[in-house]
GROMACS .gro file of N, CA and C in nm:
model
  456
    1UNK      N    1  -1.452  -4.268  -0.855
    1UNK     CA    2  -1.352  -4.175  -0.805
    1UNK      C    3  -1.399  -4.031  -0.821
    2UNK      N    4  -1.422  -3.976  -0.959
    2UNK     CA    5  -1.495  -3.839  -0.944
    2UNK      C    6  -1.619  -3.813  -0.855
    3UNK      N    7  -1.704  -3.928  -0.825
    3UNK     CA    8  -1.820  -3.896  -0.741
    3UNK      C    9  -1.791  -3.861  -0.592
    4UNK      N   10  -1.659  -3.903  -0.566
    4UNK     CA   11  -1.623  -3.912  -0.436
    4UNK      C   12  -1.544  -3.778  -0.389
    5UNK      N   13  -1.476  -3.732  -0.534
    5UNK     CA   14  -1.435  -3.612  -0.546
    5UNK      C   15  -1.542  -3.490  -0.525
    6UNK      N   16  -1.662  -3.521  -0.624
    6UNK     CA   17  -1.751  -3.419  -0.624
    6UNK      C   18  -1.812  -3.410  -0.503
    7UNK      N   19  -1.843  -3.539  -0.412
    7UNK     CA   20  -1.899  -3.553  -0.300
    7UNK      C   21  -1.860  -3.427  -0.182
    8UNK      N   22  -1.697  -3.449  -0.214
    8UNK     CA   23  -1.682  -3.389  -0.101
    8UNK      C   24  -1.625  -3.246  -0.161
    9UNK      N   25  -1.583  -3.226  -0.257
    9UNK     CA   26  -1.598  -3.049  -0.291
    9UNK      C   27  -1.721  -3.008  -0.255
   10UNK      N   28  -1.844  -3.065  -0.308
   10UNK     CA   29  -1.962  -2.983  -0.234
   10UNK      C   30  -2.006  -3.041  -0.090
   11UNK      N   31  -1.935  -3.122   0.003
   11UNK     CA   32  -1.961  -3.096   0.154
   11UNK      C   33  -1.846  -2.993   0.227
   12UNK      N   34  -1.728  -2.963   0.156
   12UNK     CA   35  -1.665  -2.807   0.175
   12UNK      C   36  -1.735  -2.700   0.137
   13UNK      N   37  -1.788  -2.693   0.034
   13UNK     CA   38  -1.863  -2.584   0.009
   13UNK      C   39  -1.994  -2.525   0.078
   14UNK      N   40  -2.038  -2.681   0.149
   14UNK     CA   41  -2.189  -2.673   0.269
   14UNK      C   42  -2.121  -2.576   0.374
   15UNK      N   43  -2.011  -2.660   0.410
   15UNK     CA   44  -1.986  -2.637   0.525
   15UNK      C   45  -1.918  -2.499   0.517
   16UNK      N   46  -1.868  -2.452   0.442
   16UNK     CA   47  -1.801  -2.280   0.443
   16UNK      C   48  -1.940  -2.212   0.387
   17UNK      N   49  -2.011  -2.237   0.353
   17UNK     CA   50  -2.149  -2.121   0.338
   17UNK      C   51  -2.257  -2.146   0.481
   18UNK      N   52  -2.237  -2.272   0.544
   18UNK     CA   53  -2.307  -2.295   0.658
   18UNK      C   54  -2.227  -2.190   0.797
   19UNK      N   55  -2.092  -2.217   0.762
   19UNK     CA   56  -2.019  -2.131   0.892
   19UNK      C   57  -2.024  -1.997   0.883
   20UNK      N   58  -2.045  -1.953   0.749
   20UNK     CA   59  -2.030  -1.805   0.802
   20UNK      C   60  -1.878  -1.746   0.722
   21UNK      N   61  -1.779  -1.841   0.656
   21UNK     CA   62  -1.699  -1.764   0.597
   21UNK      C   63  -1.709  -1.682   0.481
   22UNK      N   64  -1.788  -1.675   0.449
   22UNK     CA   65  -1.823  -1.640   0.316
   22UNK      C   66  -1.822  -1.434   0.306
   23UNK      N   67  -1.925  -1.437   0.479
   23UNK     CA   68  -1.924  -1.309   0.511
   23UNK      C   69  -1.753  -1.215   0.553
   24UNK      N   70  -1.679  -1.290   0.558
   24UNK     CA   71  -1.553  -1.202   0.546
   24UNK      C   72  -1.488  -1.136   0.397
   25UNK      N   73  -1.536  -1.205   0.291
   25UNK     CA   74  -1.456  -1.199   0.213
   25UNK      C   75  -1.580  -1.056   0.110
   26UNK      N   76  -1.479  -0.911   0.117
   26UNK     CA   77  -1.626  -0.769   0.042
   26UNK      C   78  -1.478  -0.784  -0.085
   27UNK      N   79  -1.507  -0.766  -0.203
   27UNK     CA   80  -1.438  -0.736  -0.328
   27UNK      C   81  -1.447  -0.638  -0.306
   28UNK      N   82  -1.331  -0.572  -0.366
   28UNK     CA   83  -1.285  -0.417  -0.380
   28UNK      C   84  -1.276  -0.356  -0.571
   29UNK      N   85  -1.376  -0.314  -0.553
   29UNK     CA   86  -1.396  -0.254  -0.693
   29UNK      C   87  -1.375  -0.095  -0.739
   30UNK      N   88  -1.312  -0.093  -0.831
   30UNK     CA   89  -1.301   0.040  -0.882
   30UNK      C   90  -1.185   0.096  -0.757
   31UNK      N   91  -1.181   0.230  -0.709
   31UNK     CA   92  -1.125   0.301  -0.621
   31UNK      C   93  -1.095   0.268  -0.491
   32UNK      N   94  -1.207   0.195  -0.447
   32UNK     CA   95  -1.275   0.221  -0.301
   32UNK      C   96  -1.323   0.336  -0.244
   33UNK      N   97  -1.323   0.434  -0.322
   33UNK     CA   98  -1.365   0.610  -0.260
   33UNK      C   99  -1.493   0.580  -0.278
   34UNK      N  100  -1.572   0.667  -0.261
   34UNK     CA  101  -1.681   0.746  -0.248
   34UNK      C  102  -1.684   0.809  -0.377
   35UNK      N  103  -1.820   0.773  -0.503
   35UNK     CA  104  -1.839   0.819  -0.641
   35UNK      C  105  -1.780   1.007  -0.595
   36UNK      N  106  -1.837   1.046  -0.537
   36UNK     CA  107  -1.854   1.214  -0.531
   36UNK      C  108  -1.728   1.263  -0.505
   37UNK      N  109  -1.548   1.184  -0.481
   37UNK     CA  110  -1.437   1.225  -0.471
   37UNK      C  111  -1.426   1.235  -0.591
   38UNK      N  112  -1.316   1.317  -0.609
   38UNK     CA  113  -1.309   1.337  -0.728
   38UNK      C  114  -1.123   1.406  -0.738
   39UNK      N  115  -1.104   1.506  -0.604
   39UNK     CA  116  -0.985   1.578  -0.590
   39UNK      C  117  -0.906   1.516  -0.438
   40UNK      N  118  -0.805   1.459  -0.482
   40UNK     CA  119  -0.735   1.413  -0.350
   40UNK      C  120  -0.604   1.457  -0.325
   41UNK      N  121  -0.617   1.507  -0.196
   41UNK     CA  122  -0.489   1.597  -0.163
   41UNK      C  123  -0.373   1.483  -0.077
   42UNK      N  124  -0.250   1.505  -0.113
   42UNK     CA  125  -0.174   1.422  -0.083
   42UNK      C  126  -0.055   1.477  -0.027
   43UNK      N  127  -0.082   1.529   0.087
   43UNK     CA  128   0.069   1.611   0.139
   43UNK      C  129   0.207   1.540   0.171
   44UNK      N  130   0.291   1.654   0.184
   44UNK     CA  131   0.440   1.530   0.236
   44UNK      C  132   0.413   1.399   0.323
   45UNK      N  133   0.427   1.324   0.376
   45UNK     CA  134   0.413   1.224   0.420
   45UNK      C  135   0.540   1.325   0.582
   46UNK      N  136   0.496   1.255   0.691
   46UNK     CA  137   0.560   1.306   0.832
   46UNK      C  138   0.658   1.203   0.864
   47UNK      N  139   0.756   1.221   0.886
   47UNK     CA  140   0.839   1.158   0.950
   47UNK      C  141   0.866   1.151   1.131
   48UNK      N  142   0.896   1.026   1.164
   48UNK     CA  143   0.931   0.987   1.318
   48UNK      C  144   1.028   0.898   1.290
   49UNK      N  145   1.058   0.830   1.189
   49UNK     CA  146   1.179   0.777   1.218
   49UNK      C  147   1.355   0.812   1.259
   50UNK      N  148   1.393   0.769   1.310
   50UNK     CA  149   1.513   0.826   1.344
   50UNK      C  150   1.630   0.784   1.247
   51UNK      N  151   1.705   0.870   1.202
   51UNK     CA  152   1.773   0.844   1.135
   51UNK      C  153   1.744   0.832   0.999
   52UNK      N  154   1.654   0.892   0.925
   52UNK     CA  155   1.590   0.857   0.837
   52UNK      C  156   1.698   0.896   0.745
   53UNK      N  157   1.692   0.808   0.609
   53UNK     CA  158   1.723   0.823   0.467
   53UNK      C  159   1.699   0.901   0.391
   54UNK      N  160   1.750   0.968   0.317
   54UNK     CA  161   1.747   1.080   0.235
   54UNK      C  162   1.641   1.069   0.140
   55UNK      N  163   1.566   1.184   0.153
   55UNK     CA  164   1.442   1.194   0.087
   55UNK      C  165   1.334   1.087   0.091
   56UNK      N  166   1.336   0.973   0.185
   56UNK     CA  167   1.207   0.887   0.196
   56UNK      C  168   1.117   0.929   0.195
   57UNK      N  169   1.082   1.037   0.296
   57UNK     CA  170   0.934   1.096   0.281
   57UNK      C  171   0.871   1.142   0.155
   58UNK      N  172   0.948   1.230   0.132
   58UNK     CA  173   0.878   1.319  -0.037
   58UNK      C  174   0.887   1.144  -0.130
   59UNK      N  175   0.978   1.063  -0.115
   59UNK     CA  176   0.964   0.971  -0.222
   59UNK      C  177   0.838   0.867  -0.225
   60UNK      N  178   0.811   0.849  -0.079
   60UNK     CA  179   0.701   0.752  -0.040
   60UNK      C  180   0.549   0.856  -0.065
   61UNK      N  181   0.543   0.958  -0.054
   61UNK     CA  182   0.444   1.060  -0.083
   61UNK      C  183   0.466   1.046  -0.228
   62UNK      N  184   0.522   1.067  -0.319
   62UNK     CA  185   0.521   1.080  -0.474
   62UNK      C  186   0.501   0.923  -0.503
   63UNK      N  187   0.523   0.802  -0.455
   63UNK     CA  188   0.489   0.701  -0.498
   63UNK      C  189   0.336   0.661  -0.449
   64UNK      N  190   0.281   0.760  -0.311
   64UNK     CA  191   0.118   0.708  -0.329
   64UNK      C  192   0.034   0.770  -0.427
   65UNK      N  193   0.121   0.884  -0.441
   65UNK     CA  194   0.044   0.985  -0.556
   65UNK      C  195   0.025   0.950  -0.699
   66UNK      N  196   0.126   0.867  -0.743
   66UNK     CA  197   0.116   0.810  -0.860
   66UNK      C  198   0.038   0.672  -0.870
   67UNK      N  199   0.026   0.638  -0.775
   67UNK     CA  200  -0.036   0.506  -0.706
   67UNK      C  201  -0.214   0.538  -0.764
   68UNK      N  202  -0.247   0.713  -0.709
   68UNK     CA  203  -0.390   0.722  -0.686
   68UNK      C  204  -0.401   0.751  -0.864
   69UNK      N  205  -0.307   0.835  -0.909
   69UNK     CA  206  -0.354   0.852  -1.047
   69UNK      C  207  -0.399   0.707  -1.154
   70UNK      N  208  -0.275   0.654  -1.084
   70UNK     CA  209  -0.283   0.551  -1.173
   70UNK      C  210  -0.405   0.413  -1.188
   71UNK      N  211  -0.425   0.408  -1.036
   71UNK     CA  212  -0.585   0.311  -1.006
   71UNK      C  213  -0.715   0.450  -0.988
   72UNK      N  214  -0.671   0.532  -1.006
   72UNK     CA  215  -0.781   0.609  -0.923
   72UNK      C  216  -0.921   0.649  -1.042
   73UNK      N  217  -0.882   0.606  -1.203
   73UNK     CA  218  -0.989   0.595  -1.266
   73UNK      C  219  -1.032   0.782  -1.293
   74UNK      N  220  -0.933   0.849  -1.312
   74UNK     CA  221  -0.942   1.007  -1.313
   74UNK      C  222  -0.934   1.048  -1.212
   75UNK      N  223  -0.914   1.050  -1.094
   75UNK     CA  224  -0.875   1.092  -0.955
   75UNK      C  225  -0.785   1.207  -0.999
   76UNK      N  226  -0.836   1.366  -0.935
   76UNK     CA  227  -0.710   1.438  -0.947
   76UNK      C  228  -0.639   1.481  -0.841
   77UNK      N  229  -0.493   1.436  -0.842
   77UNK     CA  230  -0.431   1.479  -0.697
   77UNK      C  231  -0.344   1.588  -0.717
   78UNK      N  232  -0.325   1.619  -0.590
   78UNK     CA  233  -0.254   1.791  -0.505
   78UNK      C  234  -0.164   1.741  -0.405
   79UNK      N  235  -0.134   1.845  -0.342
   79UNK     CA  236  -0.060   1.853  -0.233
   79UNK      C  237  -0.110   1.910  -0.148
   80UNK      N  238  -0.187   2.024  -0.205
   80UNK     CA  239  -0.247   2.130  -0.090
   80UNK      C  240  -0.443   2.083  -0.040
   81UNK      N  241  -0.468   2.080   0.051
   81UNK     CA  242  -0.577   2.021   0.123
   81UNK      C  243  -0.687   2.141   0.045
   82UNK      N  244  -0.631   2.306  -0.010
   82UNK     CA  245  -0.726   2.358  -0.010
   82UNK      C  246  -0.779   2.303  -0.121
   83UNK      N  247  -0.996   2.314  -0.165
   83UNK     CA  248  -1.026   2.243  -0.225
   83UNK      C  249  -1.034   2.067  -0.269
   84UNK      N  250  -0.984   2.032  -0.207
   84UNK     CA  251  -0.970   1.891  -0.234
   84UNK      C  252  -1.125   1.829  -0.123
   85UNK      N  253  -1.165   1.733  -0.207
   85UNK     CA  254  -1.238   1.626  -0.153
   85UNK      C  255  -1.184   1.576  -0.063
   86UNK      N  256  -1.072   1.487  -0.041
   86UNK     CA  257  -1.047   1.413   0.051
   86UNK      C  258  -0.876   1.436   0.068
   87UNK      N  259  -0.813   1.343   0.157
   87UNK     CA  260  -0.709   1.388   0.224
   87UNK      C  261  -0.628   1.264   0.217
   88UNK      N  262  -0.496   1.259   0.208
   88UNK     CA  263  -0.413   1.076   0.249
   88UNK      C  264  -0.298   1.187   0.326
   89UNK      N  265  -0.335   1.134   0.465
   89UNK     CA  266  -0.211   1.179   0.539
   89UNK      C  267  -0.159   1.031   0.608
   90UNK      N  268  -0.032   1.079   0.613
   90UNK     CA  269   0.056   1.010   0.648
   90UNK      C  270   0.170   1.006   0.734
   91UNK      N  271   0.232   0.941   0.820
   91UNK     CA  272   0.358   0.933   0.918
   91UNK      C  273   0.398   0.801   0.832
   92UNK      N  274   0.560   0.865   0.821
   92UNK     CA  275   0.648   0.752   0.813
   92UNK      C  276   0.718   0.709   0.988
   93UNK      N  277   0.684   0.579   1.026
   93UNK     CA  278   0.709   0.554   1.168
   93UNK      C  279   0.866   0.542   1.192
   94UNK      N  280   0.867   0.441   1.069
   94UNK     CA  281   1.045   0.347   1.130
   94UNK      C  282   1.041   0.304   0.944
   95UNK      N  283   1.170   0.305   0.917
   95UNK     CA  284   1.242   0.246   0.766
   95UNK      C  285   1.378   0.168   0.824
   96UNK      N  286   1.374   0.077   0.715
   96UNK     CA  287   1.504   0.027   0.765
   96UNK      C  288   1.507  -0.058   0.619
   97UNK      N  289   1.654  -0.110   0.586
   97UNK     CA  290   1.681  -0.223   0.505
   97UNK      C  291   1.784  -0.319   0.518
   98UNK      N  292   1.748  -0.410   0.464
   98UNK     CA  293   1.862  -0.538   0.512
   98UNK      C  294   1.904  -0.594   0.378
   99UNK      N  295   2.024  -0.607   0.401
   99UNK     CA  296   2.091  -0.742   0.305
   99UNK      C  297   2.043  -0.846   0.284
  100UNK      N  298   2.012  -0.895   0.220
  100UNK     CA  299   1.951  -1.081   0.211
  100UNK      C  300   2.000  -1.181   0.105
  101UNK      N  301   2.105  -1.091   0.025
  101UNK     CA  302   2.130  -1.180  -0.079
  101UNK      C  303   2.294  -1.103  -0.123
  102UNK      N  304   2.349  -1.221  -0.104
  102UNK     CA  305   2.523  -1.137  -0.089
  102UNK      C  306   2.562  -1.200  -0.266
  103UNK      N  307   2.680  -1.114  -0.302
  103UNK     CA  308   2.715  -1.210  -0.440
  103UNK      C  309   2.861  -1.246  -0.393
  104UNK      N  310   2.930  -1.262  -0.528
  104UNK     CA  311   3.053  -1.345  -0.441
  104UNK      C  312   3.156  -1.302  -0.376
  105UNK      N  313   3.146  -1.188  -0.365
  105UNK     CA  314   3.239  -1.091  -0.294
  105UNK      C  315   3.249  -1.026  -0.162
  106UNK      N  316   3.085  -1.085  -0.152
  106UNK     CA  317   3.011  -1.056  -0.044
  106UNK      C  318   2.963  -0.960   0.022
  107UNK      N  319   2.923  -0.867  -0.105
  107UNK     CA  320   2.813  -0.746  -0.095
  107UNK      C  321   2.684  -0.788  -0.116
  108UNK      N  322   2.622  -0.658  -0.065
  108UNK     CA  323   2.470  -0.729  -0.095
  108UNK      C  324   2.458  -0.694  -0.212
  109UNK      N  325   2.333  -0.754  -0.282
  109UNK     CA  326   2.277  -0.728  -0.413
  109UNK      C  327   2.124  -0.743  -0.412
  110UNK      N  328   2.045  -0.780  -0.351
  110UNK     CA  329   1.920  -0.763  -0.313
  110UNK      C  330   1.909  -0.711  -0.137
  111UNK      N  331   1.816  -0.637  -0.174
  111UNK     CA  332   1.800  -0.581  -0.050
  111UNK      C  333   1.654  -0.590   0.035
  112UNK      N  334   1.608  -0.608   0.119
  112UNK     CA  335   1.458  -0.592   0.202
  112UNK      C  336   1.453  -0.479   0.271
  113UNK      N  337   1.329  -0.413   0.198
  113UNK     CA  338   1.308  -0.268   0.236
  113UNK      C  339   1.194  -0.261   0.299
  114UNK      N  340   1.172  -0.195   0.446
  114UNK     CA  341   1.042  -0.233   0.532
  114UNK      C  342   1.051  -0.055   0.566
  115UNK      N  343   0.915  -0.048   0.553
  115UNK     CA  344   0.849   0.100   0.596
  115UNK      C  345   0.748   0.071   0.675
  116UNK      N  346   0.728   0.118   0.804
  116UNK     CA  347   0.631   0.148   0.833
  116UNK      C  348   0.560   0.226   0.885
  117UNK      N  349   0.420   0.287   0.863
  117UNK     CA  350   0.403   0.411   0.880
  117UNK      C  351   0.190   0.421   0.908
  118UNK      N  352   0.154   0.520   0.936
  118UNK     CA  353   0.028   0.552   0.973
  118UNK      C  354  -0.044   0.602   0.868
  119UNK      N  355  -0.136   0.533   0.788
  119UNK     CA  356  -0.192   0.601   0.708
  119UNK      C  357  -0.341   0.631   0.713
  120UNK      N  358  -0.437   0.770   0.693
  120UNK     CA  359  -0.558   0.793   0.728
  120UNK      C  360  -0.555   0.860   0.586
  121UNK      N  361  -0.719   0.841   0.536
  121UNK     CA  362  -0.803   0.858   0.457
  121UNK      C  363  -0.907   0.973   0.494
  122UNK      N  364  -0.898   1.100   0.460
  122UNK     CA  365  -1.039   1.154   0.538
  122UNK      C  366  -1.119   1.197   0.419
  123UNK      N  367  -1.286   1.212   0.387
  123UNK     CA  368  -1.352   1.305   0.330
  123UNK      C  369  -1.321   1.401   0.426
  124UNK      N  370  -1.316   1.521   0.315
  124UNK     CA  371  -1.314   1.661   0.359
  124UNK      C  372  -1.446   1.707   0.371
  125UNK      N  373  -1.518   1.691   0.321
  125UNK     CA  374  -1.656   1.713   0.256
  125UNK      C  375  -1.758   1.688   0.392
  126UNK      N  376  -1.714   1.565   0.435
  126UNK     CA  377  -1.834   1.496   0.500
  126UNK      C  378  -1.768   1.468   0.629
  127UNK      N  379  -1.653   1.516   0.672
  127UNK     CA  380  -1.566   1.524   0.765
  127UNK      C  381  -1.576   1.406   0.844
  128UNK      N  382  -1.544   1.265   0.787
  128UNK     CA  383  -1.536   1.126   0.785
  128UNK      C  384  -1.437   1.044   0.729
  129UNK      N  385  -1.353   0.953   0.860
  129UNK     CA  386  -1.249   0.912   0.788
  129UNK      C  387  -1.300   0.782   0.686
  130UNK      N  388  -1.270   0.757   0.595
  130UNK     CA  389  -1.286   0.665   0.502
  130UNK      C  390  -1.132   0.519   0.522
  131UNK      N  391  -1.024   0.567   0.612
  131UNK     CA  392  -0.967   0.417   0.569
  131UNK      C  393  -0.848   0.502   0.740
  132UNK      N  394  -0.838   0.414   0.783
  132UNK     CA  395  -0.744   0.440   0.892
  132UNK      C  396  -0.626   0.267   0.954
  133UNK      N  397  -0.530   0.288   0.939
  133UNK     CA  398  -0.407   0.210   0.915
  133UNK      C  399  -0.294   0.234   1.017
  134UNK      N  400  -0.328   0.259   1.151
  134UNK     CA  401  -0.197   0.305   1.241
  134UNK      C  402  -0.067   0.197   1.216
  135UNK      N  403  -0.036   0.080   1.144
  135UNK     CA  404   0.052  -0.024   1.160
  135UNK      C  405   0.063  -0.024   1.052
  136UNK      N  406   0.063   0.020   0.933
  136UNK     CA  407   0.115   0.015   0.788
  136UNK      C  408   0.233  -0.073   0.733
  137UNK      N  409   0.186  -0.147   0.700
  137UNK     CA  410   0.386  -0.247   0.685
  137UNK      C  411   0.378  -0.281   0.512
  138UNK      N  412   0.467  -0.107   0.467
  138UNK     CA  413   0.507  -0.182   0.361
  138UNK      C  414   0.659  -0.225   0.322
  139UNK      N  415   0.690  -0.396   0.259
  139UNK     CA  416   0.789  -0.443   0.231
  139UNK      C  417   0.834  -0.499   0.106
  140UNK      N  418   0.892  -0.485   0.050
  140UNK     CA  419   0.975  -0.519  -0.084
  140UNK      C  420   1.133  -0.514  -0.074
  141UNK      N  421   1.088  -0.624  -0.191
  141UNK     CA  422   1.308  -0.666  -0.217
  141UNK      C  423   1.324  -0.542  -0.319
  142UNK      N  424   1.448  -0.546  -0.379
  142UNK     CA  425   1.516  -0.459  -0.420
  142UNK      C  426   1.640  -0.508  -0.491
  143UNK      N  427   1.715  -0.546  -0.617
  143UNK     CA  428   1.802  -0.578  -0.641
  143UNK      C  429   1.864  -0.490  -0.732
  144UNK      N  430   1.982  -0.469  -0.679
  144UNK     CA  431   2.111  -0.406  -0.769
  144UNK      C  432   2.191  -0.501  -0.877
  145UNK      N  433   2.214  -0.384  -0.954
  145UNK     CA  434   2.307  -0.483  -1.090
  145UNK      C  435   2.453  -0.457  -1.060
  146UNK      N  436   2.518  -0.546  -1.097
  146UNK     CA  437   2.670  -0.558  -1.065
  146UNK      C  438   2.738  -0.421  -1.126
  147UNK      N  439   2.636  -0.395  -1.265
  147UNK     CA  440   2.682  -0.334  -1.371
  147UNK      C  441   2.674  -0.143  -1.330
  148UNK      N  442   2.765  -0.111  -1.264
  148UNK     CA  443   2.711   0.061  -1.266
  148UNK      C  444   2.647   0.149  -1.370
  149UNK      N  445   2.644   0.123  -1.489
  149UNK     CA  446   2.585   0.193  -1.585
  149UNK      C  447   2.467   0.176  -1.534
  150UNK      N  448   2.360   0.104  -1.571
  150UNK     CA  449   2.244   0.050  -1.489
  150UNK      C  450   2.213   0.151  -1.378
  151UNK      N  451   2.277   0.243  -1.282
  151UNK     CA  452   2.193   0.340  -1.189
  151UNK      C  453   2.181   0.453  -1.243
  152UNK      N  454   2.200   0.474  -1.376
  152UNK     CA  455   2.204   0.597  -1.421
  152UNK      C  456   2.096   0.622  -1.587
   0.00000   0.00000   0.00000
């Protein structure tokens, strides 16, 4: 029984290093920048959505910003492009959220939150975009506590 097992784990393994899948899959290490970034400017994020929600933009801009400090391995970020190595600009396209989980009263209490938006990467330096994203789809749930103390 194990020989028959081993048999054929390594005729999957022929056959995905024979086809060619192997070449899709690059690990992402460290940053993904370029060693020589060092200062990344991170302006408001642009809005096109209609109807937009109060303060999404500045909030989705302060959450990539903390995003870069926090993976970016000493990355120092700005707002202002002057001086900076590189650039994360951004359009927020369309936001929206939905109900998905009612309690017994039949409010919601979890919510699905979908953004989507255009995001580009540029060296400043070498005047080269490094990451370009016109369809950006970010989505997450969201749940509220029954309890109002809890938003404060």
């Amino acid at each position: 029984m194990r020989t028959k097992l081993r048999t054929t784990l390594f005729a999957c393994a022929v056959f995905l290093l024979a086809s060619g899948f192997t070449e899709c899959y690059k690990p992402v290490t460290n940053s993904g920048l370029p060693k020589d970034i060092k200062i990344v400017a991170v302006p408001i994020f642009q809005t096109e959505a209609k109807g937009l929600h109060y303060k999404v933009d500045s909030r989705f801009t302060e959450a990539v910003s903390r995003e870069i400090i926090r993976r970016g391995n000493g990355l120092v970020v700005q707002g202002s492009r002057t001086g900076a190595d590189a650039v994360v600009e951004g359009t927020i396209r369309d936001f929206f959220f939905t109900g998905v989980l009612l309690d017994k009263e039949g409010r919601a209490r979890v919510y699905e939150v979908t953004i989507v938006g255009a995001i580009t990467i540029r060296d400043l330096r070498h005047e080269k975009i490094l990451y370009d994203n016109q369809n950006f789809v970010f989505r997450d749930s969201f749940e509220f506590s029954e309890d109002p103390r809890s938003f404060f």
